[in-house]
Amino acid sequence: QVQLQQSGPGLVKPSQTLSLTCAISGDSVSSNSVTWNWVRQSPSRGLEWLGSTYYWSKWYNDYAESVKGRITINPDTSRNHFSLQLNSVTPDDTAMYYCVRYQHSPRYFDYWGQGTLVTVSS
Amino acid sequence: DIVMTQSPLSLPVTPGEPASISCRSSQSLLHSNGYNFLHWYLQKPGQSPQLLIYLGSNRASGVPDRFSGSGSGTDFTLEISRVEAEDVGVYYCMHALQVPVTFGQGTRLEIK
């Protein structure tokens, strides 16, 4: 059974960096049949995919255009986890953030973390 | 990006009665391999979303058979044959045809 355990601060100041980590159990961050994703949810944006990291002979990333240039998703093979960094945050980045596993076939999100509510406020 | 549009956004239902949710996409989700890359998720109160239906019409593991999905191309439907109290929450459709995946706005099902 795959489990995703999120950690990270729930309050970030404007212009600073949001950092979250997702610890994986029951699978490997280096697995080549899945991708590891961050999805956020807010009343204004609904459910929004932010980006992914995955290993297919080498490491790749995909990022949503809405956050490209501010986002980094990194795998950590030694700890079997992956992380999200979102720079220069504004109150519009306030949301529930989820880490999620995506099965490449048949292309769906199957395991979700418990969610972390991140508020951007001074 | 593909735009996903759900209706209705709010759905009050009497227990034991059927319910139906529509999802439309701005472009066809039918892949050349014959699959429709459209999935349904349910987010129960205070929980993360959970997979209900994948590839348009396949129930995920453990999903009761009162849930069914249908449709192809740009028009899809989620049906619940007899709503139970445990079905309350927000239902989302999501396409997985290309990057980025996108979600519908959600349909909130409540018990009358």
Coordinates of C-alpha atoms in Angstrom, one line a residue, chain A:
Chain A
Q1 CA 0.0 0.0 0.0
V2 CA 1.4 3.4 -1.1
Q3 CA 1.4 6.2 1.5
L4 CA 2.4 9.8 1.0
Q5 CA 3.1 11.9 4.1
Q6 CA 3.4 15.6 3.7
S7 CA 5.4 18.0 5.9
G8 CA 6.2 21.7 5.9
P9 CA 5.1 25.0 7.4
G10 CA 1.5 26.2 7.2
L11 CA 2.3 29.9 7.1
V12 CA 4.6 31.7 4.7
K13 CA 5.2 35.5 4.4
P14 CA 4.7 37.3 1.1
S15 CA 7.7 37.3 -1.2
Q16 CA 9.2 34.3 0.6
T17 CA 9.6 30.7 -0.4
L18 CA 7.0 28.0 0.2
S19 CA 8.7 24.6 0.9
L20 CA 6.9 21.3 1.3
T21 CA 8.1 17.7 1.4
C22 CA 6.3 14.4 0.5
A23 CA 7.7 11.2 2.0
I24 CA 6.9 8.1 0.0
S25 CA 6.3 4.6 1.5
G26 CA 5.3 1.5 -0.5
D27 CA 7.0 2.8 -3.7
S28 CA 10.1 4.4 -4.9
V29 CA 10.6 8.0 -6.1
S30 CA 12.7 6.5 -8.9
S31 CA 10.0 4.2 -10.1
N32 CA 9.7 4.4 -13.9
S33 CA 6.0 3.8 -14.3
V34 CA 4.7 6.8 -12.3
T35 CA 5.2 10.5 -11.8
W36 CA 5.3 12.4 -8.6
N37 CA 3.1 15.5 -8.5
W38 CA 2.0 18.6 -6.6
V39 CA -1.6 19.7 -6.9
R40 CA -3.2 22.6 -5.0
Q41 CA -6.8 23.5 -4.2
S42 CA -8.2 26.9 -3.5
P43 CA -11.7 28.5 -3.7
S44 CA -10.6 30.8 -6.5
R45 CA -8.6 28.3 -8.6
G46 CA -10.2 24.9 -7.7
L47 CA -7.9 21.9 -8.2
E48 CA -4.8 23.0 -10.0
W49 CA -1.9 20.7 -11.1
L50 CA 1.4 22.5 -10.4
G51 CA 4.1 20.1 -11.7
S52 CA 5.8 16.8 -11.5
T53 CA 9.1 15.0 -11.3
Y54 CA 9.8 11.5 -12.7
Y55 CA 12.6 9.2 -13.7
W56 CA 12.6 7.7 -17.2
S57 CA 16.2 6.8 -17.7
K58 CA 17.0 10.2 -16.4
W59 CA 15.2 12.8 -14.2
Y60 CA 12.5 15.1 -15.8
N61 CA 10.2 17.8 -14.6
D62 CA 7.0 19.3 -16.0
Y63 CA 5.6 22.5 -14.6
A64 CA 2.3 24.4 -15.1
E65 CA 2.6 27.6 -17.1
S66 CA 0.9 29.5 -14.2
V67 CA 3.9 28.9 -11.9
K68 CA 6.8 28.3 -14.3
G69 CA 9.8 30.3 -13.2
R70 CA 8.8 30.2 -9.6
I71 CA 8.5 26.4 -9.0
T72 CA 11.0 23.6 -8.4
I73 CA 10.1 20.0 -7.7
N74 CA 13.1 17.9 -6.7
P75 CA 13.4 14.1 -5.9
D76 CA 15.6 12.9 -3.1
T77 CA 16.5 9.3 -3.7
S78 CA 18.4 8.8 -0.4
R79 CA 15.3 9.7 1.6
N80 CA 12.7 8.5 -0.9
H81 CA 10.8 11.7 -1.0
F82 CA 10.2 14.7 -3.3
S83 CA 9.8 18.4 -2.5
L84 CA 8.1 21.5 -3.7
Q85 CA 9.6 25.0 -3.6
L86 CA 7.5 27.9 -4.8
N87 CA 9.3 31.3 -4.8
S88 CA 8.1 34.8 -4.4
V89 CA 4.7 33.8 -3.0
T90 CA 1.7 36.1 -2.8
P91 CA -1.6 35.8 -1.0
D92 CA -3.0 34.2 -4.2
D93 CA -0.8 31.2 -3.5
T94 CA -2.8 30.5 -0.3
A95 CA -4.2 27.0 -0.8
M96 CA -4.3 23.4 0.3
Y97 CA -1.3 21.6 -1.3
Y98 CA -1.3 17.9 -2.1
C99 CA 1.4 15.6 -3.2
V100 CA 0.0 12.9 -5.5
R101 CA 1.2 9.9 -7.4
Y102 CA 0.2 9.6 -11.1
Q103 CA 0.2 6.2 -12.8
H104 CA 1.4 6.6 -16.3
S105 CA -0.9 3.8 -17.4
P106 CA -3.8 4.4 -17.4
R107 CA -2.9 8.0 -16.6
Y108 CA -4.6 8.8 -13.3
F109 CA -3.8 10.2 -9.9
D110 CA -4.2 7.2 -7.6
Y111 CA -2.6 8.1 -4.2
W112 CA -2.8 11.5 -2.5
G113 CA -1.1 12.9 0.5
Q114 CA -3.2 14.2 3.4
G115 CA -2.9 17.9 2.3
T116 CA -1.1 20.9 3.8
L117 CA -3.0 24.2 4.2
V118 CA -0.5 26.9 3.4
T119 CA -1.5 30.5 4.1
V120 CA 0.5 33.4 2.7
S121 CA 0.3 36.3 5.1
S122 CA 2.5 38.7 6.9

